[in-house]
Amino acid sequence: MRKPFVAGNWKMYKTVSEARHLVSEMVPGLQAVSGVDKVLCPPFIDLLAIAALLEGTDIGLGAQNMHWEASGAFTGEVSPPMVAELCKYVILGHSERRAYFGETDATVNRKVQAALAHNLVPIVCVGETLTEYEAGRTNEVVFRQMKLGLTGIELPDGNALVVAYEPVWAIGTGRAATGKGANAVVADVIRVALAEQFGSQVSQEVRVLYGGSVKGDNAAEFFAEPEIDGALVGGASLKAPDFIRIVQAAAASQA
Ligand code: PGA
């Protein structure tokens, strides 16, 4: 039985004071839901303040990216030990990083290695673009991202890794995938790649999320699918009632 997992990817939104305000609005509602791993991923600059606000709660904290080196002359970058002092999770390989910041399967792989070496749980994002989707290349693209992103990786157990299937055409567009469509990619591609890399038992333990225009009113459709264990939420994670509703839907899917 995989525990549902819902993470909010705040992207480049919320100053420190805005972030503090949003988290104070969210904490009571999130704390009221049990049986779900709840994670907030604000911008780097907010992490210290939010870590303090989340102390003593069961809400996890994650970064949205990091460098693979532990330290060095890398102006503007943030290292795994810096993230690990404040966070348990780190989003890696988000499609916006791939599209706008030169992230490749090879850099994702280095970052996943580094995350695991520093006891961070990577949330590795994969997903096809609209052009790839329309050309019927979804499975091929997602399989390649999984294989190359996870090359050489070993896991102590399935809880050390989270994967997010995020079709790029569904991110921020209001055009979500269907539950059935996303479940098929997770079942036929992502879990197959996980099994090849980590063996069948671990492949069944890893939580696989869906991401792309998840909202309060469509979340249940995804959580009802057997191979989808939660959501990576962008836009709807910036409003306390919307994010809480999605977390509640994840809890309800277990009932
Ligand atoms: P969205 O973003 O929910 O705003 O579509 C999802 C993501 O990019 O993780």
PDB file of N, CA and C and ligand atoms in Angstrom, residues 9 11 94-96 166 170-174 211-215 232-236, ligand 1:
ATOM      1  N   ASN A   9       4.231  22.800  -5.871  1.00  0.00           N
ATOM      2  CA  ASN A   9       5.375  23.433  -6.515  1.00  0.00           C
ATOM      3  C   ASN A   9       5.009  24.902  -6.732  1.00  0.00           C
ATOM      4  N   LYS A  11       6.819  27.277  -7.766  1.00  0.00           N
ATOM      5  CA  LYS A  11       7.538  27.931  -8.870  1.00  0.00           C
ATOM      6  C   LYS A  11       8.102  29.282  -8.386  1.00  0.00           C
ATOM      7  N   HIS A  94      12.253  19.281 -13.478  1.00  0.00           N
ATOM      8  CA  HIS A  94      10.956  19.841 -13.874  1.00  0.00           C
ATOM      9  C   HIS A  94      11.034  20.321 -15.334  1.00  0.00           C
ATOM     10  N   SER A  95       9.939  20.205 -16.068  1.00  0.00           N
ATOM     11  CA  SER A  95       9.981  20.533 -17.502  1.00  0.00           C
ATOM     12  C   SER A  95      10.361  21.989 -17.742  1.00  0.00           C
ATOM     13  N   GLU A  96      10.036  22.879 -16.795  1.00  0.00           N
ATOM     14  CA  GLU A  96      10.442  24.283 -16.982  1.00  0.00           C
ATOM     15  C   GLU A  96      11.957  24.428 -16.879  1.00  0.00           C
ATOM     16  N   GLU A 166       4.449  14.412 -15.590  1.00  0.00           N
ATOM     17  CA  GLU A 166       3.857  15.708 -15.903  1.00  0.00           C
ATOM     18  C   GLU A 166       3.924  15.970 -17.407  1.00  0.00           C
ATOM     19  N   ALA A 170       0.055  19.752 -20.337  1.00  0.00           N
ATOM     20  CA  ALA A 170      -0.968  19.875 -19.295  1.00  0.00           C
ATOM     21  C   ALA A 170      -0.567  20.856 -18.195  1.00  0.00           C
ATOM     22  N   ILE A 171       0.700  21.299 -18.214  1.00  0.00           N
ATOM     23  CA  ILE A 171       1.194  22.150 -17.128  1.00  0.00           C
ATOM     24  C   ILE A 171       0.778  23.591 -17.347  1.00  0.00           C
ATOM     25  N   GLY A 172       0.013  24.116 -16.393  1.00  0.00           N
ATOM     26  CA  GLY A 172      -0.369  25.526 -16.429  1.00  0.00           C
ATOM     27  C   GLY A 172      -1.318  25.884 -17.558  1.00  0.00           C
ATOM     28  N   THR A 173      -1.892  24.892 -18.211  1.00  0.00           N
ATOM     29  CA  THR A 173      -2.742  25.151 -19.376  1.00  0.00           C
ATOM     30  C   THR A 173      -4.229  25.003 -19.067  1.00  0.00           C
ATOM     31  N   GLY A 174      -4.541  24.394 -17.914  1.00  0.00           N
ATOM     32  CA  GLY A 174      -5.943  24.090 -17.630  1.00  0.00           C
ATOM     33  C   GLY A 174      -6.434  22.871 -18.398  1.00  0.00           C
ATOM     34  N   GLY A 211       1.085  15.275 -12.488  1.00  0.00           N
ATOM     35  CA  GLY A 211       1.095  16.731 -12.407  1.00  0.00           C
ATOM     36  C   GLY A 211       0.697  17.337 -13.734  1.00  0.00           C
ATOM     37  N   GLY A 212       0.008  18.485 -13.662  1.00  0.00           N
ATOM     38  CA  GLY A 212      -0.447  19.180 -14.870  1.00  0.00           C
ATOM     39  C   GLY A 212      -1.899  19.569 -14.702  1.00  0.00           C
ATOM     40  N   SER A 213      -2.130  20.840 -14.277  1.00  0.00           N
ATOM     41  CA  SER A 213      -3.488  21.370 -14.107  1.00  0.00           C
ATOM     42  C   SER A 213      -4.344  20.552 -13.138  1.00  0.00           C
ATOM     43  N   VAL A 214      -3.712  20.046 -12.071  1.00  0.00           N
ATOM     44  CA  VAL A 214      -4.500  19.399 -11.017  1.00  0.00           C
ATOM     45  C   VAL A 214      -5.175  20.497 -10.195  1.00  0.00           C
ATOM     46  N   LYS A 215      -6.474  20.338  -9.989  1.00  0.00           N
ATOM     47  CA  LYS A 215      -7.274  21.307  -9.227  1.00  0.00           C
ATOM     48  C   LYS A 215      -8.123  20.529  -8.224  1.00  0.00           C
ATOM     49  N   LEU A 232       1.618  16.414  -8.117  1.00  0.00           N
ATOM     50  CA  LEU A 232       2.510  17.564  -8.028  1.00  0.00           C
ATOM     51  C   LEU A 232       1.700  18.737  -8.571  1.00  0.00           C
ATOM     52  N   VAL A 233       1.431  19.701  -7.703  1.00  0.00           N
ATOM     53  CA  VAL A 233       0.460  20.746  -7.994  1.00  0.00           C
ATOM     54  C   VAL A 233       1.167  22.082  -8.141  1.00  0.00           C
ATOM     55  N   GLY A 234       0.948  22.766  -9.243  1.00  0.00           N
ATOM     56  CA  GLY A 234       1.528  24.090  -9.435  1.00  0.00           C
ATOM     57  C   GLY A 234       0.549  25.170  -9.002  1.00  0.00           C
ATOM     58  N   GLY A 235      -0.169  25.729  -9.972  1.00  0.00           N
ATOM     59  CA  GLY A 235      -1.050  26.875  -9.729  1.00  0.00           C
ATOM     60  C   GLY A 235      -1.965  26.723  -8.520  1.00  0.00           C
ATOM     61  N   ALA A 236      -2.595  25.566  -8.379  1.00  0.00           N
ATOM     62  CA  ALA A 236      -3.560  25.380  -7.294  1.00  0.00           C
ATOM     63  C   ALA A 236      -2.883  25.228  -5.926  1.00  0.00           C
TER      64      ALA A 236
HETATM   65  P1  PGA B   1       0.186  23.283 -12.792  1.00  0.00           P
HETATM   66  O1  PGA B   1       1.759  22.945 -12.657  1.00  0.00           O
HETATM   67  O2  PGA B   1      -0.519  22.535 -11.672  1.00  0.00           O
HETATM   68  O3  PGA B   1       0.099  24.770 -12.605  1.00  0.00           O
HETATM   69  O4  PGA B   1      -0.253  22.810 -14.127  1.00  0.00           O
HETATM   70  C1  PGA B   1       2.214  21.662 -12.323  1.00  0.00           C
HETATM   71  C2  PGA B   1       3.717  21.637 -12.245  1.00  0.00           C
HETATM   72  O5  PGA B   1       4.378  22.325 -13.037  1.00  0.00           O
HETATM   73  O6  PGA B   1       4.301  20.948 -11.394  1.00  0.00           O
END
